[in-house]
Amino acid sequence: MIRFWGQPKFSVPTGKLAGYELFLRERPTREGEWHLPADFGAFPVRDFDELLRATLATLPKDLQLVSLNLDQEQFVDPDYVAQLGRWHQSGGPQLIIELTERMGVGANQVTPVRLVEAARIYQEAGLRVCVDDVGTGANQPELVDVLDPVVTEYKYALQNVRGTVNVGVIRAQVAYWSQRAHRQHHQFALEGCEGVADLTLIHDFAPDLVQGYFFGRPHPLTIAADLFI
């Protein structure tokens, strides 16, 4: 069984709920615990798409956006590109595809050229592309340089660096990506906000979007059962 869990994303300028980031979770049995799938590629794109539509059917109609995480292999998978590329026809909220820092199994075969080609197709279909986890994993500045013409957002993940670098380094990194987003006319999102101390980063660097445990934890979302068998 698979379901989406959602974490709320808030607009900093308005202070209002802007949408949700969706996380795929799996539960082997009704009595089992929900967990992160070991292999995202194990689920057919058709099931993924049906679950997405059945989930969004139960969410507020005035949501501005919904975002999905894809690792590099999923991001360039022709089935994902084709299926999600048709999403804008549904008339739902703006769909944002978040390219995570995960390279995935066999990801040495995913070249920057293929990532750019896929991002361009998403863009031409009316979807937005976000470089998630900027500055960590595969999403280093050199790759972001190549992707810049076909993305609209950077997201900096505090949870990826918390406890590994000091506050001064974190502030310098947030400043870098915030300023870079401004120069590129991209949106800037800050996630992983967990306590009052993180509010100073929001005050000082004015991201467009924020999310984190301080604002709301991921939780299971209901589905329209008649749309997902």
Coordinates of N, CA, C and O in Angstrom, one line a residue, residues 112 131-149 154 156 173 176-177 180 183-184:
P112 N 24.2 15.6 -16.8 CA 23.6 16.9 -16.7 C 22.7 17.2 -18.0 O 21.7 17.8 -17.9
V131 N 15.3 23.0 -7.7 CA 16.5 22.3 -7.3 C 16.4 22.2 -5.8 O 16.6 23.1 -5.1
D132 N 16.1 21.0 -5.4 CA 16.0 20.7 -3.9 C 17.3 20.5 -3.3 O 18.3 20.1 -4.0
D133 N 17.4 20.7 -2.0 CA 18.7 20.4 -1.3 C 19.9 21.0 -1.9 O 21.0 20.4 -2.0
V134 N 19.8 22.3 -2.3 CA 20.9 22.9 -3.0 C 22.1 22.9 -2.1 O 22.0 23.2 -0.9
G135 N 23.3 22.6 -2.7 CA 24.5 22.6 -1.9 C 24.9 21.3 -1.2 O 25.9 21.2 -0.6
T136 N 24.0 20.3 -1.4 CA 24.3 19.0 -0.8 C 24.1 17.9 -1.8 O 23.4 18.1 -2.9
G137 N 24.7 16.8 -1.6 CA 24.6 15.6 -2.5 C 25.0 16.0 -3.9 O 26.1 16.7 -4.1
A138 N 24.2 15.6 -4.9 CA 24.6 15.9 -6.3 C 24.3 17.4 -6.7 O 24.8 17.8 -7.7
N139 N 23.5 18.1 -5.9 CA 23.0 19.4 -6.3 C 24.0 20.5 -5.9 O 23.6 21.4 -5.1
Q140 N 25.2 20.4 -6.4 CA 26.2 21.4 -6.1 C 26.1 22.5 -7.1 O 25.5 22.4 -8.1
P141 N 26.8 23.7 -6.8 CA 26.7 24.8 -7.7 C 27.0 24.5 -9.2 O 26.4 25.1 -10.1
E142 N 27.9 23.6 -9.4 CA 28.3 23.3 -10.8 C 27.1 22.7 -11.6 O 26.8 23.1 -12.7
L143 N 26.3 21.9 -11.0 CA 25.1 21.3 -11.6 C 24.0 22.3 -11.7 O 23.3 22.4 -12.7
V144 N 23.9 23.2 -10.7 CA 22.9 24.2 -10.7 C 23.1 25.2 -11.8 O 22.2 25.7 -12.4
D145 N 24.4 25.5 -12.1 CA 24.8 26.4 -13.2 C 24.1 25.9 -14.5 O 23.6 26.7 -15.2
V146 N 24.2 24.6 -14.7 CA 23.7 24.0 -15.9 C 22.2 24.0 -16.0 O 21.6 24.3 -17.0
L147 N 21.6 23.9 -14.8 CA 20.1 23.8 -14.7 C 19.4 25.1 -14.7 O 18.2 25.2 -14.9
D148 N 20.1 26.2 -14.4 CA 19.5 27.5 -14.1 C 18.5 27.9 -15.1 O 17.4 28.4 -14.8
P149 N 18.8 27.8 -16.4 CA 17.8 28.2 -17.4 C 16.5 27.5 -17.4 O 15.5 28.0 -18.0
Y154 N 15.0 27.4 -6.0 CA 16.0 26.7 -5.2 C 15.4 26.5 -3.8 O 14.7 27.3 -3.3
Y156 N 16.7 25.3 0.1 CA 17.8 25.0 1.0 C 17.2 24.2 2.1 O 16.3 24.6 2.8
Q173 N 25.7 29.9 3.8 CA 25.1 29.1 2.7 C 23.8 29.6 2.4 O 23.4 29.7 1.2
Y176 N 24.1 32.8 0.4 CA 24.6 32.5 -0.9 C 23.4 32.1 -1.8 O 23.2 32.7 -2.9
W177 N 22.6 31.1 -1.4 CA 21.5 30.6 -2.2 C 20.4 31.6 -2.3 O 19.7 31.7 -3.4
R180 N 21.7 34.3 -4.8 CA 21.7 33.7 -6.1 C 20.3 33.6 -6.7 O 20.1 33.8 -7.9
R183 N 19.2 36.9 -7.9 CA 19.9 37.3 -9.2 C 19.3 36.6 -10.4 O 19.2 37.1 -11.5
Q184 N 18.9 35.3 -10.2 CA 18.4 34.5 -11.2 C 16.9 34.7 -11.4 O 16.3 34.0 -12.3

